């Protein structure tokens, strides 16, 4: 069964550094998402992306964050200058269609980002 | 989006059925009811969804109350691999993939 893959599985970085988290969504999917989960807390929506532009973003997704689909297969999340509070699991997801109830999200297994 | 209420935790023995309840009394008529689960150290995984009728797939069954204010996810024979946090998520038809995860129900399965 096709799956969403994320790399790296664990990233350690120093405060203030830039990080890029990478994802390969399922090949025929058109909608892409990033979510995050701080340890012990809920899974939170960050951003959705379609047709090479952001469809929706949450209040968490400020100017320090950006997303890009640099080629036909990868989808990336960049954090420009990491803060300690950015430490979390970051999940990429994709869906075949616009989520109108009939298009479930498929999640990757996440990248654990640790900011020291 | 509709608020949900789920028990914090539930337990089951292996090979027994499990009924995971969810109250979503503020659901609107066009909201679908989705269930996801999250196994330890993994990303959320889609389980099943429905609108009004009961639904079955290879993973589970979903029973939706006639007034749609509650639903029950049914695992017919729990396995150790079913130990996870289960999330009930009402989704408006116009939502662009923004899922609101609550705390969910932590299911423990005993051998």
Tab-separated table of C-alpha atoms in Angstrom:
chain	number	residue	atom	x	y	z
A	1	UNK	CA	0.000	0.000	0.000
A	2	UNK	CA	1.443	3.430	-0.906
A	3	UNK	CA	2.545	5.528	2.018
A	4	UNK	CA	3.777	8.975	2.957
A	5	UNK	CA	7.475	8.965	3.794
A	6	UNK	CA	9.297	11.537	5.885
A	7	UNK	CA	12.971	12.233	6.350
A	8	UNK	CA	14.857	12.468	8.588
A	9	UNK	CA	13.167	10.527	11.354
A	10	UNK	CA	14.986	12.609	13.942
A	11	UNK	CA	16.599	16.023	13.557
A	12	UNK	CA	18.569	17.799	16.237
A	13	UNK	CA	19.379	21.454	15.717
A	14	UNK	CA	20.550	24.450	17.686
A	15	UNK	CA	18.294	27.373	18.454
A	16	UNK	CA	18.370	29.934	15.673
A	17	UNK	CA	19.337	27.457	12.965
A	18	UNK	CA	17.260	26.738	9.882
A	19	UNK	CA	15.813	23.271	9.358
A	20	UNK	CA	14.087	21.650	6.420
A	21	UNK	CA	11.823	18.687	6.982
A	22	UNK	CA	11.131	16.566	3.950
A	23	UNK	CA	8.169	14.516	2.866
A	24	UNK	CA	7.258	12.411	-0.128
A	25	UNK	CA	3.455	12.300	-0.353
A	26	UNK	CA	1.519	9.532	-2.076
A	27	UNK	CA	2.076	9.965	-5.795
A	28	UNK	CA	-1.470	10.612	-7.059
A	29	UNK	CA	-2.444	12.861	-4.161
A	30	UNK	CA	-3.055	16.523	-4.793
A	31	UNK	CA	-3.409	18.017	-1.319
A	32	UNK	CA	-0.587	18.211	1.188
A	33	UNK	CA	-0.457	19.113	4.855
A	34	UNK	CA	1.821	19.603	7.806
A	35	UNK	CA	0.775	18.916	11.376
A	36	UNK	CA	2.798	18.902	14.560
A	37	UNK	CA	2.528	17.305	17.990
A	38	UNK	CA	4.415	18.666	20.936
A	39	UNK	CA	5.255	15.893	23.403
A	40	UNK	CA	2.188	14.968	25.453
A	41	UNK	CA	-0.095	17.362	23.598
A	42	UNK	CA	-2.656	17.214	20.810
A	43	UNK	CA	-1.909	16.904	17.116
A	44	UNK	CA	-2.180	20.431	15.662
A	45	UNK	CA	-2.755	21.596	12.099
A	46	UNK	CA	-0.094	23.851	10.600
A	47	UNK	CA	-0.797	24.299	6.907
A	48	UNK	CA	-2.462	22.875	3.831
A	49	UNK	CA	-1.095	23.198	0.298
A	50	UNK	CA	-2.656	22.710	-3.107
A	51	UNK	CA	-1.714	23.673	-6.632
A	52	UNK	CA	1.573	25.152	-5.468
A	53	UNK	CA	0.111	27.515	-2.952
A	54	UNK	CA	-1.031	27.562	0.645
A	55	UNK	CA	-4.750	26.844	1.005
A	56	UNK	CA	-5.032	27.424	4.721
A	57	UNK	CA	-2.695	27.991	7.634
A	58	UNK	CA	-3.089	28.070	11.377
A	59	UNK	CA	-1.993	30.758	13.786
A	60	UNK	CA	1.053	28.622	14.595
A	61	UNK	CA	2.305	28.911	11.005
A	62	UNK	CA	3.937	32.325	11.265
A	63	UNK	CA	6.623	33.984	9.136
A	64	UNK	CA	9.261	31.588	10.452
A	65	UNK	CA	7.585	28.733	8.601
A	66	UNK	CA	7.383	28.103	4.889
A	67	UNK	CA	6.386	25.207	2.667
A	68	UNK	CA	7.449	24.277	-0.801
A	69	UNK	CA	6.942	21.602	-3.399
A	70	UNK	CA	10.287	21.920	-5.174
A	71	UNK	CA	9.651	19.115	-7.647
A	72	UNK	CA	6.959	16.608	-8.530
A	73	UNK	CA	7.510	14.393	-5.541
A	74	UNK	CA	8.822	16.259	-2.512
A	75	UNK	CA	7.015	18.523	-0.081
A	76	UNK	CA	9.079	20.429	2.457
A	77	UNK	CA	8.563	22.408	5.627
A	78	UNK	CA	11.216	24.989	6.463
A	79	UNK	CA	11.640	26.641	9.822
A	80	UNK	CA	13.823	29.671	9.312
A	81	UNK	CA	15.155	30.285	12.811
A	82	UNK	CA	14.254	27.534	15.232
A	83	UNK	CA	13.139	28.184	18.788
A	84	UNK	CA	13.091	25.803	21.722
A	85	UNK	CA	9.293	25.647	21.508
A	86	UNK	CA	9.511	24.300	17.954
A	87	UNK	CA	10.623	20.961	19.401
A	88	UNK	CA	7.891	18.521	18.381
A	89	UNK	CA	6.952	15.678	16.065
A	90	UNK	CA	6.122	17.036	12.629
A	91	UNK	CA	3.757	14.995	10.512
A	92	UNK	CA	3.279	15.342	6.791
A	93	UNK	CA	0.009	14.174	5.262
A	94	UNK	CA	-1.573	13.987	1.844
A	95	UNK	CA	-5.028	13.370	0.438
A	96	UNK	CA	-6.339	12.510	-2.971
A	97	UNK	CA	-9.028	15.140	-3.103
A	98	UNK	CA	-10.158	18.157	-1.205
A	99	UNK	CA	-11.278	16.943	2.172
A	100	UNK	CA	-15.027	17.081	1.780
A	101	UNK	CA	-15.567	14.160	4.046
A	102	UNK	CA	-14.710	11.576	1.434
A	103	UNK	CA	-10.972	11.967	1.237
A	104	UNK	CA	-9.078	10.738	4.275
A	105	UNK	CA	-5.643	12.049	5.125
A	106	UNK	CA	-2.678	9.703	4.941
A	107	UNK	CA	0.011	10.606	7.448
A	108	UNK	CA	3.692	9.834	7.525
A	109	UNK	CA	5.402	8.611	10.680
A	110	UNK	CA	6.853	11.983	11.426
A	111	UNK	CA	10.131	13.769	12.018
A	112	UNK	CA	11.086	14.352	15.622
A	113	UNK	CA	12.634	17.824	15.799
A	114	UNK	CA	14.695	18.607	18.865
A	115	UNK	CA	15.901	22.185	19.298
A	116	UNK	CA	18.672	22.659	21.844
B	1	UNK	CA	-16.338	22.645	14.105
B	2	UNK	CA	-18.308	20.331	16.361
B	3	UNK	CA	-16.931	19.579	19.821
B	4	UNK	CA	-16.433	15.952	20.773
B	5	UNK	CA	-16.391	14.059	24.037
B	6	UNK	CA	-14.576	10.750	24.323
B	7	UNK	CA	-13.551	8.720	27.358
B	8	UNK	CA	-9.915	9.304	28.259
B	9	UNK	CA	-9.136	5.604	28.324
B	10	UNK	CA	-10.612	2.166	27.780
B	11	UNK	CA	-9.330	-1.359	28.200
B	12	UNK	CA	-10.047	-4.605	26.451
B	13	UNK	CA	-8.771	-8.146	26.322
B	14	UNK	CA	-7.339	-9.520	23.138
B	15	UNK	CA	-9.894	-11.032	20.736
B	16	UNK	CA	-12.815	-9.316	22.474
B	17	UNK	CA	-14.956	-6.672	20.785
B	18	UNK	CA	-14.365	-3.053	21.696
B	19	UNK	CA	-16.910	-0.255	21.459
B	20	UNK	CA	-15.374	3.212	21.516
B	21	UNK	CA	-17.984	5.931	22.029
B	22	UNK	CA	-17.939	9.555	20.906
B	23	UNK	CA	-20.429	12.318	21.621
B	24	UNK	CA	-20.661	15.109	19.072
B	25	UNK	CA	-23.923	16.776	19.982
B	26	UNK	CA	-23.130	20.050	18.133
B	27	UNK	CA	-22.518	18.325	14.814
B	28	UNK	CA	-24.046	19.975	11.772
B	29	UNK	CA	-26.011	18.201	9.081
B	30	UNK	CA	-23.141	18.262	6.595
B	31	UNK	CA	-20.392	17.091	8.949
B	32	UNK	CA	-18.876	13.727	8.262
B	33	UNK	CA	-17.662	11.687	11.208
B	34	UNK	CA	-14.115	10.481	10.808
B	35	UNK	CA	-12.118	8.227	13.096
B	36	UNK	CA	-8.352	8.162	13.188
B	37	UNK	CA	-5.992	6.340	15.482
B	38	UNK	CA	-2.411	6.900	16.518
B	39	UNK	CA	-0.216	3.976	17.453
B	40	UNK	CA	2.762	4.686	19.721
B	41	UNK	CA	5.494	6.660	17.955
B	42	UNK	CA	3.560	6.790	14.688
B	43	UNK	CA	1.521	9.299	12.749
B	44	UNK	CA	-2.274	9.296	12.840
B	45	UNK	CA	-3.898	6.612	10.743
B	46	UNK	CA	-7.308	6.855	9.100
B	47	UNK	CA	-9.730	4.195	10.331
B	48	UNK	CA	-13.213	4.860	8.954
B	49	UNK	CA	-15.748	7.589	8.253
B	50	UNK	CA	-19.463	8.017	7.698
B	51	UNK	CA	-22.256	10.535	7.354
B	52	UNK	CA	-25.525	8.946	8.385
B	53	UNK	CA	-25.481	5.227	7.741
B	54	UNK	CA	-23.454	2.642	9.566
B	55	UNK	CA	-20.232	1.759	7.775
B	56	UNK	CA	-17.946	-1.245	7.701
B	57	UNK	CA	-14.435	-1.694	6.380
B	58	UNK	CA	-11.621	-4.147	6.940
B	59	UNK	CA	-10.446	-2.320	10.051
B	60	UNK	CA	-13.641	-1.519	11.930
B	61	UNK	CA	-17.330	-0.670	11.902
B	62	UNK	CA	-18.877	2.701	12.590
B	63	UNK	CA	-22.311	2.946	14.147
B	64	UNK	CA	-23.892	6.396	13.912
B	65	UNK	CA	-26.852	7.295	16.086
B	66	UNK	CA	-30.036	8.235	14.303
B	67	UNK	CA	-29.822	11.832	15.575
B	68	UNK	CA	-26.104	11.879	14.660
B	69	UNK	CA	-25.170	13.281	18.043
B	70	UNK	CA	-23.040	10.289	18.860
B	71	UNK	CA	-21.182	7.482	17.160
B	72	UNK	CA	-19.401	4.305	18.163
B	73	UNK	CA	-16.322	2.791	16.630
B	74	UNK	CA	-16.431	-0.979	16.849
B	75	UNK	CA	-13.366	-3.177	16.701
B	76	UNK	CA	-14.797	-6.652	16.321
B	77	UNK	CA	-11.833	-8.561	17.720
B	78	UNK	CA	-9.182	-6.464	19.402
B	79	UNK	CA	-5.563	-7.362	18.828
B	80	UNK	CA	-2.466	-6.092	20.602
B	81	UNK	CA	-1.778	-3.980	17.529
B	82	UNK	CA	-5.028	-2.089	18.119
B	83	UNK	CA	-3.598	-0.454	21.241
B	84	UNK	CA	-3.603	3.208	20.268
B	85	UNK	CA	-5.222	6.581	20.835
B	86	UNK	CA	-8.501	6.782	18.914
B	87	UNK	CA	-9.795	10.133	17.723
B	88	UNK	CA	-13.321	10.956	16.662
B	89	UNK	CA	-13.306	13.993	14.345
B	90	UNK	CA	-16.387	15.602	12.781
B	91	UNK	CA	-15.398	17.208	9.492
B	92	UNK	CA	-17.365	19.863	7.661
B	93	UNK	CA	-17.818	19.221	3.976
B	94	UNK	CA	-15.940	22.393	3.056
B	95	UNK	CA	-12.913	21.754	5.251
B	96	UNK	CA	-9.605	21.778	3.395
B	97	UNK	CA	-7.860	19.118	5.455
B	98	UNK	CA	-7.798	20.960	8.728
B	99	UNK	CA	-8.504	18.209	11.220
B	100	UNK	CA	-9.073	19.151	14.850
B	101	UNK	CA	-7.641	16.418	17.029
B	102	UNK	CA	-8.856	16.220	20.597
B	103	UNK	CA	-7.303	14.084	23.328
B	104	UNK	CA	-8.965	10.935	22.040
B	105	UNK	CA	-9.378	7.623	23.849
B	106	UNK	CA	-6.320	5.631	24.848
B	107	UNK	CA	-7.169	1.980	24.219
B	108	UNK	CA	-5.182	-0.620	26.124
B	109	UNK	CA	-5.422	-4.223	24.929
B	110	UNK	CA	-4.426	-6.979	27.346
B	111	UNK	CA	-3.134	-10.337	26.094
